[in-house]
Short mmCIF file of C-alpha atoms in Angstrom, two decimals:
data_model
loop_
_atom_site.label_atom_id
_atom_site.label_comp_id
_atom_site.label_asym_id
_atom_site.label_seq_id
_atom_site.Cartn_x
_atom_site.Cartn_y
_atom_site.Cartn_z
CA UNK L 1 138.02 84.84 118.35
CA UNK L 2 136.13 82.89 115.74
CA UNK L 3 138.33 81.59 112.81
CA UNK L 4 137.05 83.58 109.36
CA UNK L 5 137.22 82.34 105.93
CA UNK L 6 137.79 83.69 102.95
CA UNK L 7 137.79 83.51 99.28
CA UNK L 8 139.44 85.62 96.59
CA UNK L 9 138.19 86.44 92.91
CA UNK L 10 140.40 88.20 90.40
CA UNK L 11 143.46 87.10 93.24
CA UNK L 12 146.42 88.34 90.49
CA UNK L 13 149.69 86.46 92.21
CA UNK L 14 148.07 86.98 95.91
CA UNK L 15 149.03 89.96 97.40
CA UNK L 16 145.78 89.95 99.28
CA UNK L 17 145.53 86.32 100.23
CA UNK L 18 148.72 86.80 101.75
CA UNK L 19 148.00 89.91 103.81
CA UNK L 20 144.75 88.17 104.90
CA UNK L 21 146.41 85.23 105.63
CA UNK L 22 148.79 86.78 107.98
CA UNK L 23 146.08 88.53 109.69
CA UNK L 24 145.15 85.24 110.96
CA UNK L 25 141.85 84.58 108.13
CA UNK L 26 141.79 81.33 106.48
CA UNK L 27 142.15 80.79 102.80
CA UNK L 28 139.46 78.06 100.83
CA UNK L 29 139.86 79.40 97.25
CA UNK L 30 141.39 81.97 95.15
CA UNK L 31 140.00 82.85 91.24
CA UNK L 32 142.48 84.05 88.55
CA UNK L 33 141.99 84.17 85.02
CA UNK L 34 146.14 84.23 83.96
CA UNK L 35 148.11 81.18 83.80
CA UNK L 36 151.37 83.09 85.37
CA UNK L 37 149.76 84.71 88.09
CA UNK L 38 148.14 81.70 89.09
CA UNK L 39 151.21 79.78 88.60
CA UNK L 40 152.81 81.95 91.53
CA UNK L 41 149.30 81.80 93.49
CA UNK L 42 149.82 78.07 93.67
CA UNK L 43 153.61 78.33 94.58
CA UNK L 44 152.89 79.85 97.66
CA UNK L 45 149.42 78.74 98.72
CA UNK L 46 148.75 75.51 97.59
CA UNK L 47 151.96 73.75 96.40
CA UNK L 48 154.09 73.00 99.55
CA UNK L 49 152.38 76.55 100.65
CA UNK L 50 153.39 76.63 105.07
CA UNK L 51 150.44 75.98 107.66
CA UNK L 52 149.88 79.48 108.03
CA UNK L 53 148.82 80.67 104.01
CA UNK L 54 148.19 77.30 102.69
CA UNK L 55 144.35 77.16 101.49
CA UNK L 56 141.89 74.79 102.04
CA UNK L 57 140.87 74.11 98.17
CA UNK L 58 137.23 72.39 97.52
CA UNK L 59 137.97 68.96 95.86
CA UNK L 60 135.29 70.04 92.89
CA UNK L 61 137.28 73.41 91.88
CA UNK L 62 140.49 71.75 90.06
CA UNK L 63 143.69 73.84 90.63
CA UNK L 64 144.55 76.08 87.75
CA UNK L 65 143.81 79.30 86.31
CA UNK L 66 140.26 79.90 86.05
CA UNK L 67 138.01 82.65 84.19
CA UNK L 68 135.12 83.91 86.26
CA UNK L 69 132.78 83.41 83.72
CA UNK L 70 133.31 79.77 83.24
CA UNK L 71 133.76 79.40 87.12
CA UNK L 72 130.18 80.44 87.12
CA UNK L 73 129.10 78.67 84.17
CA UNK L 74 130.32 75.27 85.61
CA UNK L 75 130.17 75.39 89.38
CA UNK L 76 127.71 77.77 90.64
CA UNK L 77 125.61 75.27 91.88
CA UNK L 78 129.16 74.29 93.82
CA UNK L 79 129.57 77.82 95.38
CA UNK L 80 125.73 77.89 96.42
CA UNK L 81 126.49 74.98 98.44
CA UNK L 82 129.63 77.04 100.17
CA UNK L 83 126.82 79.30 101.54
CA UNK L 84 127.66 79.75 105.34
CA UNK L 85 131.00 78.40 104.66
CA UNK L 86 133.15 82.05 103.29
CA UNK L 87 132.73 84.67 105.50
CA UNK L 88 134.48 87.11 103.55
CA UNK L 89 134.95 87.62 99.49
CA UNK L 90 137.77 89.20 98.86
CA UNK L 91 138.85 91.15 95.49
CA UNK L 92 137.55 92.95 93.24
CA UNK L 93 137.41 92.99 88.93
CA UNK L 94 140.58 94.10 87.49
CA UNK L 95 141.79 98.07 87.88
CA UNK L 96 143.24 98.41 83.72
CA UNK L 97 140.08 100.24 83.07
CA UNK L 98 139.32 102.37 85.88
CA UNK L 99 143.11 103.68 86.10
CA UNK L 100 144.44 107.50 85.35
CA UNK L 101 147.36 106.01 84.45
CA UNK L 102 146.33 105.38 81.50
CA UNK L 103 142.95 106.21 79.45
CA UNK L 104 139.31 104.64 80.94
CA UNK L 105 137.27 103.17 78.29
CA UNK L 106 133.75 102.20 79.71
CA UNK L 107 132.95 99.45 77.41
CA UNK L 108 136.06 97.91 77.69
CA UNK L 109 135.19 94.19 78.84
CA UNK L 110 137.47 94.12 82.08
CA UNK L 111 134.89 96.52 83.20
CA UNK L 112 131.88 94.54 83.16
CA UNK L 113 133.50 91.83 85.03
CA UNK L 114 131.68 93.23 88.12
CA UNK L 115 128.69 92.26 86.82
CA UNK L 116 130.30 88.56 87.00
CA UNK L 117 131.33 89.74 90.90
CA UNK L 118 128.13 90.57 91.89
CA UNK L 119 127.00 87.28 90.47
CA UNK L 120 129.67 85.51 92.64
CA UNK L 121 128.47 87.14 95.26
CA UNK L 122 124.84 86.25 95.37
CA UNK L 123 126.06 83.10 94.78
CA UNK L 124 128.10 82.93 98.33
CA UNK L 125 126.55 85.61 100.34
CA UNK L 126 129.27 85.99 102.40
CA UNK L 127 129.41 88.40 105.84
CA UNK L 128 131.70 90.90 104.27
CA UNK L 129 133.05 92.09 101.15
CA UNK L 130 136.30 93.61 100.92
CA UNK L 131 137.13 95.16 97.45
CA UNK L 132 140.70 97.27 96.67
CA UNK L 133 141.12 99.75 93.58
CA UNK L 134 142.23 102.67 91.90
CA UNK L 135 140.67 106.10 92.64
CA UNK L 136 139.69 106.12 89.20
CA UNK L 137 136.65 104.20 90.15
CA UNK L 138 134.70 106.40 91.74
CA UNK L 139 135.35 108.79 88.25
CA UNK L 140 131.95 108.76 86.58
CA UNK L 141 132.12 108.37 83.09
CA UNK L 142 130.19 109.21 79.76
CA UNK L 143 129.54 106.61 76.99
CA UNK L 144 131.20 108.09 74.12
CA UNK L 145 130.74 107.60 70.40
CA UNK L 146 133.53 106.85 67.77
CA UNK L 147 135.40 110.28 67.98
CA UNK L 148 134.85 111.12 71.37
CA UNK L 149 132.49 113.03 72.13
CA UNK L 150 129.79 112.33 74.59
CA UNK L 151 126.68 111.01 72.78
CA UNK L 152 124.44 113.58 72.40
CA UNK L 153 120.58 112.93 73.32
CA UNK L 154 118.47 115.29 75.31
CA UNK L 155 117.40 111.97 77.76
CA UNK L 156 121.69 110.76 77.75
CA UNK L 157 121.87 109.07 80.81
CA UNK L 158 123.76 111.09 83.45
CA UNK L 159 128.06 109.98 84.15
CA UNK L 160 128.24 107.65 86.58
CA UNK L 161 131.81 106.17 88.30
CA UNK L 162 131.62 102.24 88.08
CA UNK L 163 132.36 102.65 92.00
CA UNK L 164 128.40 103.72 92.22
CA UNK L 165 126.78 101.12 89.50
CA UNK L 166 128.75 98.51 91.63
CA UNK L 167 127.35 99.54 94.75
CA UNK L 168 123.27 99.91 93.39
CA UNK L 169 124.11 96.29 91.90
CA UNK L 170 125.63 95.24 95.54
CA UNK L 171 122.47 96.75 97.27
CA UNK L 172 119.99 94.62 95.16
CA UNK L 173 122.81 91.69 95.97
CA UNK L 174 121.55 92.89 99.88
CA UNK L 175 125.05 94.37 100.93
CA UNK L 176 126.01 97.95 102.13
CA UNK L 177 129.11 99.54 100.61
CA UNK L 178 131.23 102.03 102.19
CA UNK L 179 134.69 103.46 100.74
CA UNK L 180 137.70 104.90 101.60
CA UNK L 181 140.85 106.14 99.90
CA UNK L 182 143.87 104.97 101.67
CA UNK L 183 147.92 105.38 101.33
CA UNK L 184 149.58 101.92 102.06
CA UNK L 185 152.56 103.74 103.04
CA UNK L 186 150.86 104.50 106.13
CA UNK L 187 150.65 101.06 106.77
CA UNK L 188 154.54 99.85 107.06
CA UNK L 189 154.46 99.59 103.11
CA UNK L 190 157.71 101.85 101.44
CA UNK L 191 155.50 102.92 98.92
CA UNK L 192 153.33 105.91 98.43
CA UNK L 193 150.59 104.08 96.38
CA UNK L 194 146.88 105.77 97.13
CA UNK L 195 143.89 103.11 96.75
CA UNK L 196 140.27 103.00 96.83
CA UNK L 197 139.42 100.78 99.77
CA UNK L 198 135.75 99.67 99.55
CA UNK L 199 133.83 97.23 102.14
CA UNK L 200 130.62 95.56 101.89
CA UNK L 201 128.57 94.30 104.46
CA UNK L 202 125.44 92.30 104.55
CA UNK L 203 122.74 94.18 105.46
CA UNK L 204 121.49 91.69 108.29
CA UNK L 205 124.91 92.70 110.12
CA UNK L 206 124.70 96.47 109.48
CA UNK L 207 122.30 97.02 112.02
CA UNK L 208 124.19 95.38 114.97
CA UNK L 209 127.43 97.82 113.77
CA UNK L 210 127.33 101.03 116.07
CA UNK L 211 128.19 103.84 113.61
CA UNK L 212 127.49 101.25 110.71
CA UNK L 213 130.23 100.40 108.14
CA UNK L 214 132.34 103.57 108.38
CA UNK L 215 132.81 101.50 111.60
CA UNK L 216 135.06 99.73 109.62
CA UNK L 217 137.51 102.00 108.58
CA UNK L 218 138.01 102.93 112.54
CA UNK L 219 138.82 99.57 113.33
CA UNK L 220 141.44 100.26 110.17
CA UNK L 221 143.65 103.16 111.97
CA UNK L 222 143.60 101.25 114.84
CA UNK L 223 144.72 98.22 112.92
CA UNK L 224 147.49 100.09 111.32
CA UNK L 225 148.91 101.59 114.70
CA UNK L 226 148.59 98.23 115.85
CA UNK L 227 150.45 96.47 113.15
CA UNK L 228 153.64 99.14 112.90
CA UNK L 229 153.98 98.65 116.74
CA UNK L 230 153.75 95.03 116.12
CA UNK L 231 156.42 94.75 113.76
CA UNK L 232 158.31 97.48 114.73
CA UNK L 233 157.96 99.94 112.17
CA UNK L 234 158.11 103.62 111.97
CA UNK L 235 155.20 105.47 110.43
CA UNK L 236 157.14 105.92 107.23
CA UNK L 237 159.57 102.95 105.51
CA UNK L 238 161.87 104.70 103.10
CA UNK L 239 162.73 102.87 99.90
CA UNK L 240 166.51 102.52 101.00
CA UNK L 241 165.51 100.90 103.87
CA UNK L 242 163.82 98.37 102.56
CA UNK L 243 165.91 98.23 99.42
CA UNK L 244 169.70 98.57 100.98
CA UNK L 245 170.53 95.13 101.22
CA UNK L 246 170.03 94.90 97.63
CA UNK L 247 172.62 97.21 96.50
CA UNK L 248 174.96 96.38 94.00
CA UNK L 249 177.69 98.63 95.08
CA UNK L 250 180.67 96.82 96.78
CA UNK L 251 179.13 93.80 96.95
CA UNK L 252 179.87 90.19 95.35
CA UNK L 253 177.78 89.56 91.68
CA UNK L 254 177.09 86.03 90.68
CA UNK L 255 175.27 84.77 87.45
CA UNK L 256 171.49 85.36 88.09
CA UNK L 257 170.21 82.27 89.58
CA UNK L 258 166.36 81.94 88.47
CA UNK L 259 165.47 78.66 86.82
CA UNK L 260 162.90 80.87 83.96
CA UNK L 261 165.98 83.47 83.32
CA UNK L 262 167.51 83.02 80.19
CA UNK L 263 171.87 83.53 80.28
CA UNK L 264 173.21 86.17 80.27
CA UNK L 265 171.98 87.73 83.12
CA UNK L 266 173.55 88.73 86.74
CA UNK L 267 171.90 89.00 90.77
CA UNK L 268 173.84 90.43 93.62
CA UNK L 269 174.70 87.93 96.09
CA UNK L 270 172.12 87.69 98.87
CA UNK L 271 173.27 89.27 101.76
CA UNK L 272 172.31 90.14 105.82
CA UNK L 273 169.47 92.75 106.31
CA UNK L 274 170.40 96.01 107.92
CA UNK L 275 167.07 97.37 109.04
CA UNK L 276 164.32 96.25 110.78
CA UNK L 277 161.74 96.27 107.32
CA UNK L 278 164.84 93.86 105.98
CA UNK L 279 164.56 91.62 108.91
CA UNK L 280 160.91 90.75 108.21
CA UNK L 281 161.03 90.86 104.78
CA UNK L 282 164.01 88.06 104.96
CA UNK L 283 162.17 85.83 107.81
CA UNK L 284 161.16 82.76 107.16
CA UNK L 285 163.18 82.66 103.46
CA UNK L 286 165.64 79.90 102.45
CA UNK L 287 167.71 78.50 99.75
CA UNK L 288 168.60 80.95 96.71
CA UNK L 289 166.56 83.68 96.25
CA UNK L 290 164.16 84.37 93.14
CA UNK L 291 163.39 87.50 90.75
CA UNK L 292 166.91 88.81 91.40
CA UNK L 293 168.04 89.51 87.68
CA UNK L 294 169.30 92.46 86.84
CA UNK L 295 168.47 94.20 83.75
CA UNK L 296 171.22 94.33 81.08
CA UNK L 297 171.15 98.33 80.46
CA UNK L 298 173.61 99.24 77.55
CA UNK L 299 176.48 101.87 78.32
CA UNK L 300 174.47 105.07 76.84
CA UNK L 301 171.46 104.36 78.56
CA UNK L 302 173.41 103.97 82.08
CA UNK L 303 175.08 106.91 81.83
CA UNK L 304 171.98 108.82 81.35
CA UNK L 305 170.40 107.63 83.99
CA UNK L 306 173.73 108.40 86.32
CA UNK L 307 173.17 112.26 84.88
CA UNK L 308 169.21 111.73 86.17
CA UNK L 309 170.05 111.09 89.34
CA UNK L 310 172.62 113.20 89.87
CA UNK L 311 170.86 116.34 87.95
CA UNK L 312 167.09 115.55 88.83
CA UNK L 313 164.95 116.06 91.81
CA UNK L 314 163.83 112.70 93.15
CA UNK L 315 161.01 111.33 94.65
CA UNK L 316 158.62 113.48 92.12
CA UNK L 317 157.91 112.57 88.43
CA UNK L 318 159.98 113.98 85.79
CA UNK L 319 158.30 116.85 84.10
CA UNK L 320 157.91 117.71 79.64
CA UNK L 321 161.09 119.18 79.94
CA UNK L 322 163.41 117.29 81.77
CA UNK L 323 162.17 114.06 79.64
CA UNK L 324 163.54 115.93 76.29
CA UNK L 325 166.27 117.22 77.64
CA UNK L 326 167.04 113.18 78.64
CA UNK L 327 165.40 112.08 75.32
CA UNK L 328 163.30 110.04 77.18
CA UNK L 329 159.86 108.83 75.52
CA UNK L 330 158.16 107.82 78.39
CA UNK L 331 155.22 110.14 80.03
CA UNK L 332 156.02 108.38 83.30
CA UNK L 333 159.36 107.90 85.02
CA UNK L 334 160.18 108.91 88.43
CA UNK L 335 164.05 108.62 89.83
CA UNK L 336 163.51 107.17 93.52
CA UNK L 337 164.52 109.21 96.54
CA UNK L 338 166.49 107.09 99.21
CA UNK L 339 164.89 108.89 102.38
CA UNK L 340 161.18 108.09 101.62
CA UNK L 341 158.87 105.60 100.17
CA UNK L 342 158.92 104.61 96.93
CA UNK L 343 156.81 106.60 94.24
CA UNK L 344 153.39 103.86 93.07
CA UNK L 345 154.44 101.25 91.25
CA UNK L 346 153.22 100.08 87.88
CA UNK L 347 153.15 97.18 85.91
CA UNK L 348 155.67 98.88 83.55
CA UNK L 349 159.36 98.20 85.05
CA UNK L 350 161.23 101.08 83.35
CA UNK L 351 159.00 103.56 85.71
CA UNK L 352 160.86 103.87 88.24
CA UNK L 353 164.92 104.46 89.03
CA UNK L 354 166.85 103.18 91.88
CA UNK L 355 167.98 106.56 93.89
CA UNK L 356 171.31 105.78 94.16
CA UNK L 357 172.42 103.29 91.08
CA UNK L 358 171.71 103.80 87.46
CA UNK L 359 169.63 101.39 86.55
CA UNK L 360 165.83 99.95 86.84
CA UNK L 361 164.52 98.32 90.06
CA UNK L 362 164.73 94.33 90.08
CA UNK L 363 161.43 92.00 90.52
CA UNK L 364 162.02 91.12 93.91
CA UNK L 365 163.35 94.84 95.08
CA UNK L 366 159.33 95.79 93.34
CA UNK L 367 158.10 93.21 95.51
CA UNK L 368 160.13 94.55 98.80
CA UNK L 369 158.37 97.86 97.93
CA UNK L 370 155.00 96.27 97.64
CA UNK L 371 155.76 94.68 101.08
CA UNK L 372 155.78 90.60 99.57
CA UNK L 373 158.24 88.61 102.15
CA UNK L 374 161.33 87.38 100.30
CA UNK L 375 160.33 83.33 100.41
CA UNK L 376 156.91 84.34 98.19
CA UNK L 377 158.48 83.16 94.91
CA UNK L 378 157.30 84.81 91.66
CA UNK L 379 156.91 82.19 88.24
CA UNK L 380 156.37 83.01 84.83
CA UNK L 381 158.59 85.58 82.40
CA UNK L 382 160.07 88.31 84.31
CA UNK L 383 158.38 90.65 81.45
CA UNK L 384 156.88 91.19 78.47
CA UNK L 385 156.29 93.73 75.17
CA UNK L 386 153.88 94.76 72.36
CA UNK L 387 150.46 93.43 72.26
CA UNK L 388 151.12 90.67 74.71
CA UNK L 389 151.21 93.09 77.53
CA UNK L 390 147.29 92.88 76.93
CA UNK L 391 147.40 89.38 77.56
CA UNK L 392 150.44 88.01 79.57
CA UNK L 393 150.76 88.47 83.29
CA UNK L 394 154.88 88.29 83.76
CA UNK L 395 156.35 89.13 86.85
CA UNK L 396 156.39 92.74 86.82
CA UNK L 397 153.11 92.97 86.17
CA UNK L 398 152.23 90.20 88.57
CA UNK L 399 153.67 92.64 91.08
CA UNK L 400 152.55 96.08 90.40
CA UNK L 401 148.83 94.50 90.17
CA UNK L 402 149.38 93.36 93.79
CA UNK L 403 147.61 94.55 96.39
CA UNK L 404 150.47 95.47 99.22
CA UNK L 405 150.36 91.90 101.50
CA UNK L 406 151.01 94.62 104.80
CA UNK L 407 147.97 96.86 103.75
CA UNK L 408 146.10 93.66 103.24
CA UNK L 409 146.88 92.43 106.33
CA UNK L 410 145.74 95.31 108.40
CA UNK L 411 142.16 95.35 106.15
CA UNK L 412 142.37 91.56 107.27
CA UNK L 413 142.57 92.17 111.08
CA UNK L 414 139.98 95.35 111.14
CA UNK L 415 137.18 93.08 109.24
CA UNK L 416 137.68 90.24 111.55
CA UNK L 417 137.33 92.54 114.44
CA UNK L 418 134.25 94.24 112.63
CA UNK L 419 132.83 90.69 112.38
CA UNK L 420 133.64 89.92 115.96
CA UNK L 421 131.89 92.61 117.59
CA UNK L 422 128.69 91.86 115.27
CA UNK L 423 129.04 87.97 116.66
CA UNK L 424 129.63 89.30 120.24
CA UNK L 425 126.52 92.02 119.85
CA UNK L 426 124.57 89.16 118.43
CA UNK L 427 125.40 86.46 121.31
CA UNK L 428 125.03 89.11 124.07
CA UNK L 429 121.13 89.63 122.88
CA UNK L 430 120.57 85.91 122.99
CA UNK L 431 121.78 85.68 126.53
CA UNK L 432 119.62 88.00 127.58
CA UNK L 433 122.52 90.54 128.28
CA UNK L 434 121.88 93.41 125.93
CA UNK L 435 118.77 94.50 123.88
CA UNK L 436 117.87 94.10 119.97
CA UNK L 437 119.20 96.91 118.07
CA UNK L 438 116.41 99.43 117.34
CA UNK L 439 116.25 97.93 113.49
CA UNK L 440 115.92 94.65 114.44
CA UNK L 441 113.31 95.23 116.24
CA UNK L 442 111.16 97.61 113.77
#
């Protein structure tokens, strides 16, 4: 099989330059706007990054954080040049504004960053497109005036999802789209965490595909049944057994570790994995481990979170009542249940409760649920408050923003098989074997 390319735009810490990576793809640049998340992009893929994710960076991009807009202001001519060169464009603009969990504004600016995509794109023209978000996208939406209400005007152009405007803008760009909602628990992740999986292909390939793009998301299954029995997983990874090992319970506490924590704080002492999920996630890691602080909960709050998961049915969100009876604030918190994957995670840490210790989940036991291998180190603040949420990437948020590297992966081996049976379809014609498809011959 041919070796394919890639680059990824809006590439948050690199959940999905990992999981192509480990499909086998090769990496030649990533785009991200936030100094922390590219901070722990560069940790793992460029500085002392192994053989097998490092990326091989153009000398004219330098290596920092990057905003799309500028990358196209001052090096388009640069990516023009890369024509040929990226067979795949990973990523997609930011999810903030699309997301139900928490209100969609359509003139919010994130939003018309896939105007700045599609640019990119025309720019490259690569072979494929591959694109992950939240359901939200394919919402349509009304413009709204101050109070919000839809603007009245008997011509008011009819609500359309930002999933559809991006795929008319794609089509003009000369690319097919095709989407798909998928759960990534279903692929060895132990995390139920649903996702709009969306896939562009150049309309000069389509017409070798038999069934066209939807193609794609056959290769996918087969990908994911392929990948469990690979690694050894079972169809579902419950969040104790990817978690266990990371228990606090009986086991030896130390002072947390992390160069960026500040005192104070405390890690359970890394131990031996007891299930196969632990066993990959602590291959290849060495030295102490990152992300391991534990949060400094005060006596009242612990022991109302020991009543939660003792009086509360896990695994579901807490409902109105059960919040007031807790006098919690928050519209969102979900006490984990040990015998099945992990409820979606957020950006917001306090979300989620471990199901069987009082207390918020860790960084790196977020990033076990998101699938990241225990040697991807995480920089930056572990989190952050108030308006800077808006505009800091810490940890947390560095995580839930991830796309799930095992999800990624699988995505990364159906779209290189996709591409391969275009380039075998394409080679058999010129040999004489097999006949022009019907459109290429119209």
């Amino acid at each position: 099989m041919k070796s394919y390319s890639f680059a990824d735009l809006f590439s948050g810490c690199g959940g999905l330059s990992l999981g192509l990576s480990l499909a086998g793809l090769n990496g030649k640049f990533a785009i991200e706007r936030d100094p922390m998340a590219f901070e722990t992009f560069s940790a793992n893929f460029i500085d002392n990054a192994s053989p097998k994710v490092a990326f091989d960076w153009p000398n004219w991009l330098a290596k920092r954080a990057w905003d799309i807009e500028l990358l196209l202001a001052q090096h388009k001519d640069d990516l023009i040049k890369l024509r040929g060169t990226i067979d795949v464009l990973a990523g997609g603009p930011p999810c903030q504004g699309f997301s139900f969990a928490g209100r969609r504004v359509e003139d919010d600016p994130r939003n018309l960053l896939f105007k700045k995509y599609v640019e990119v794109v025309d720019a490259l023209q690569p072979q494929a497109l591959i694109l992950e978000n939240v359901p939200g996208m394919r919402v349509a939406h009304a413009r709204r005036n101050i109070v919000g209400l839809p603007v009245p005007g008997e011509h008011a152009e009819k609500p359309r999802s930002f999933y559809d405007k991006l795929v008319d803008s794609l089509d003009v760009a000369g690319y097919r789209m095709e989407a798909m909602l998928v759960d990534s628990s279903r692929f060895g992740v132990p995390q139920r965490r649903s996702r709009l999986i969306a896939v562009g292909i150049r309309k000069d390939l389509c017409e070798w595909l038999d069934g066209g793009i939807r193609r794609l998301f056959v290769l996918l299954d087969e990908a994911r049944l392929t990948q469990l029995q690979e690694l050894g997983l079972p169809e579902a990874v419950s969040a104790s057994s990817a978690l266990s090992d990371l228990e606090t319970v009986g086991r030896e506490m130390i002072a947390c570790t992390d160069p960026e924590s500040s005192s104070g704080f405390r890690e359970v002492k890394y131990g031996k994995p007891t299930t196969t999920y632990q066993k990959l996630m602590q291959a290849g890691h060495q030295g102490n481990m990152d992300s391991m602080r534990l949060a400094r909960h005060r006596d009242d709050v612990q022991e109302r979170f020991r009543r939660i998961l003792v009086e509360c049915r896990k695994g579901v969100r807490m409902d109105n009542e059960s919040r007031k009876t807790y006098g919690l604030k928050k519209h969102r918190i979900y006490p984990m249940a040990s015998d099945e994957p992990a409820p979606t995670l957020t950006t917001l840490p306090d979300d989620i409760l471990h199901y069987c210790e009082p207390r918020i989940l860790t960084v790196r036991e977020s990033a076990r649920l998101q699938s990241f291998p225990d040697w991807f180190v995480f920089k930056g603040k572990f989190t952050t408050g108030g308006d800077r949420r808006t505009k800091e990437c810490p940890r947390y948020t560095q995580v839930g923003n991830a796309v799930p590297p095992y999800l990624a992966r699988a995505i990364g081996i159906a779209v290189q098989n996709l591409l391969e049976e275009v380039a075998s379809k394409k080679s058999a014609v010129g040999q004489g074997i097999a006949e022009l498809p019907i459109a290429a011959t119209a």
